[in-house]
Amino acid sequence: MRKKIVAGNWKMNKSFQEAEELIEDLLDLMEDNALENPEMVICTPFPYLELATDMTDESLISVGAQNVSEHESGAYTGEVSASMLNSIGLNYCIVGHSERRKYFNESSQLLKEKVDVLLNHNIQPIFCCGELIEEREKEIHFDIVKTQITESLFHLNKEAFENVVIAYEPVWAIGTGVTATAGQAQEMHAFIRNLIKEQYGEETANNISILYGGSCNAKNARELFANPDVDGGLIGGASLKADDFYHIYKSF
Ligand code: 13P
């Protein structure tokens, strides 16, 4: 069954104490919530992951990382491996965020390796794709997204691919306050689902969650999530406030 997911990408924000407060506030808001669908996910900075997994242990909140090393283990100073993430009980990890593609030069080949290492350790990649504004203006946005997905995901067999979550995040909408219209989001999500259908068949295509990210907030979430191919959101700024994030989570 296709899962609805609202995931928060905290990026490089919050102190340890602020992280604890935010999780506490989310737990309070979630207290009366018995829903497993949609699933709430919080992707915190590395130093707060264990706190997050401990605090959310008995709740319906899942925890994810924002990055992972493509290597298994060894002399890679400063890196964090998928087996480490698995050992603290993480369910998800963001891969291929546009900020990592841009500032850390992450290539499709590298992202493919990160996807593989996560799946090998039973962590679901939240794979981000999306075009720059220039690419949309040139009307090559479908080609860009197709290439990103094909190069980093389509080497997977069907069984492995079914554990991937896709997040469409048009780069021009991230942190800008300019959201894709519901129509633009639906159009791209349907395109992505169709790519999956051509590669893996209709059943797999119907089972994959495709999230929207980019200035999604408490005001516009309902309209975006009402689209048949939008299965939730990957939320940046608005995931840093418990009330806003919870409001988005309730916007189906
Ligand atoms: P904003 O919601 O702040 O635009 O960020 C979106 C994003 O990059 C989530 O990964």
Coordinates of N, CA, C and O and ligand atoms in Angstrom, one line a residue, residues 7-11 94 97-99 126 128 167 169-179 212-217 233-240 248, ligand 1:
A7 N 7.6 14.4 6.2 CA 8.9 14.3 6.8 C 9.5 15.7 6.9 O 9.4 16.6 6.1
G8 N 10.1 15.9 8.1 CA 10.7 17.2 8.4 C 12.2 17.1 8.1 O 12.9 16.2 8.7
N9 N 12.8 18.0 7.3 CA 14.2 18.1 7.1 C 14.7 19.3 7.9 O 14.5 20.4 7.5
W10 N 15.3 19.0 9.1 CA 15.7 20.1 9.9 C 16.9 20.9 9.4 O 17.3 21.9 9.9
K11 N 17.6 20.3 8.4 CA 18.9 20.8 7.9 C 19.8 21.1 9.1 O 19.8 20.4 10.0
I94 N 17.7 10.9 4.1 CA 17.6 11.8 2.9 C 18.8 11.6 2.0 O 19.9 11.5 2.5
H97 N 19.7 15.6 -1.7 CA 19.1 16.9 -1.5 C 19.9 17.9 -2.4 O 21.1 17.8 -2.6
S98 N 19.2 18.8 -3.0 CA 19.8 19.8 -3.9 C 20.9 20.5 -3.2 O 21.9 20.9 -3.9
E99 N 20.8 20.7 -1.9 CA 21.9 21.4 -1.2 C 23.2 20.6 -1.2 O 24.3 21.1 -1.3
I126 N 15.2 8.6 1.2 CA 14.2 9.5 0.7 C 15.0 10.3 -0.4 O 15.8 11.1 -0.1
C128 N 15.9 12.7 -3.2 CA 15.4 14.0 -3.7 C 15.8 14.2 -5.2 O 16.9 13.9 -5.6
A167 N 11.3 12.2 -3.3 CA 10.8 13.6 -3.0 C 11.1 14.5 -4.1 O 12.3 14.7 -4.5
E169 N 11.6 18.0 -5.3 CA 11.8 19.3 -4.7 C 12.4 20.3 -5.8 O 13.6 20.3 -6.0
P170 N 11.5 21.0 -6.4 CA 12.0 22.0 -7.4 C 12.9 23.0 -6.7 O 12.5 23.6 -5.7
V171 N 14.2 23.1 -7.2 CA 15.2 23.9 -6.4 C 14.7 25.3 -6.2 O 15.0 25.9 -5.2
W172 N 14.0 25.9 -7.2 CA 13.5 27.3 -7.1 C 12.5 27.5 -6.0 O 12.2 28.6 -5.6
A173 N 11.9 26.4 -5.5 CA 10.9 26.5 -4.4 C 11.5 26.3 -3.0 O 10.8 26.5 -2.0
I174 N 12.7 25.9 -2.9 CA 13.3 25.5 -1.6 C 13.8 26.8 -0.9 O 14.6 27.5 -1.4
G175 N 13.1 27.0 0.3 CA 13.5 28.2 1.1 C 13.2 29.5 0.5 O 13.7 30.5 1.0
T176 N 12.4 29.6 -0.6 CA 12.2 30.8 -1.3 C 10.8 31.4 -0.9 O 10.6 32.6 -1.3
G177 N 9.9 30.6 -0.4 CA 8.6 31.1 -0.2 C 7.7 31.0 -1.5 O 6.5 31.2 -1.5
V178 N 8.4 30.6 -2.6 CA 7.6 30.3 -3.9 C 7.4 28.8 -4.0 O 8.3 28.1 -4.2
T179 N 6.1 28.5 -3.8 CA 5.8 27.0 -3.8 C 5.4 26.7 -5.3 O 4.8 27.5 -6.0
Y212 N 6.3 16.0 -2.0 CA 6.6 17.3 -2.5 C 7.4 18.1 -1.5 O 7.0 18.1 -0.3
G213 N 8.4 18.8 -1.9 CA 9.2 19.7 -1.0 C 9.5 21.0 -1.7 O 9.8 21.0 -2.9
G214 N 9.5 22.0 -0.9 CA 9.8 23.4 -1.4 C 8.7 24.4 -1.0 O 7.7 24.5 -1.6
S215 N 9.1 25.1 0.1 CA 8.1 26.1 0.7 C 6.7 25.5 0.9 O 5.7 26.3 0.8
C216 N 6.7 24.3 1.3 CA 5.4 23.7 1.7 C 5.2 24.2 3.2 O 6.0 24.1 4.0
N217 N 4.0 24.7 3.4 CA 3.7 25.2 4.8 C 2.3 24.9 5.2 O 1.5 24.3 4.5
G233 N 4.8 15.3 2.1 CA 5.8 16.4 1.9 C 7.1 16.2 2.6 O 7.2 15.4 3.6
L234 N 8.2 16.8 2.1 CA 9.4 16.9 2.7 C 9.6 18.4 3.1 O 9.7 19.3 2.2
I235 N 9.5 18.7 4.4 CA 9.3 20.1 4.8 C 10.6 20.6 5.5 O 11.2 20.0 6.4
G236 N 11.1 21.8 5.0 CA 12.2 22.4 5.6 C 11.9 23.3 6.7 O 11.6 22.9 7.9
G237 N 11.8 24.6 6.4 CA 11.6 25.7 7.4 C 10.4 25.4 8.4 O 10.5 25.5 9.6
A238 N 9.3 25.0 7.8 CA 8.1 24.8 8.6 C 8.1 23.5 9.5 O 7.3 23.3 10.3
S239 N 9.2 22.7 9.4 CA 9.3 21.6 10.3 C 10.0 21.9 11.6 O 10.2 21.1 12.5
L240 N 10.5 23.2 11.6 CA 11.2 23.6 12.8 C 10.3 24.1 13.9 O 10.7 24.5 15.0
I248 N 0.8 20.7 9.1 CA 1.0 20.1 7.8 C 0.7 18.6 7.8 O 0.1 18.1 6.9
Ligands
13P1 P1 11.7 24.6 2.7 O1 10.5 23.9 3.2 O2 12.3 25.4 3.8 O3 11.5 25.3 1.4 O4 12.8 23.5 2.4 C1 12.4 22.4 1.6 C2 13.5 21.4 1.7 O5 14.6 21.6 1.2 C3 13.2 20.1 2.4 O6 14.1 19.1 2.1

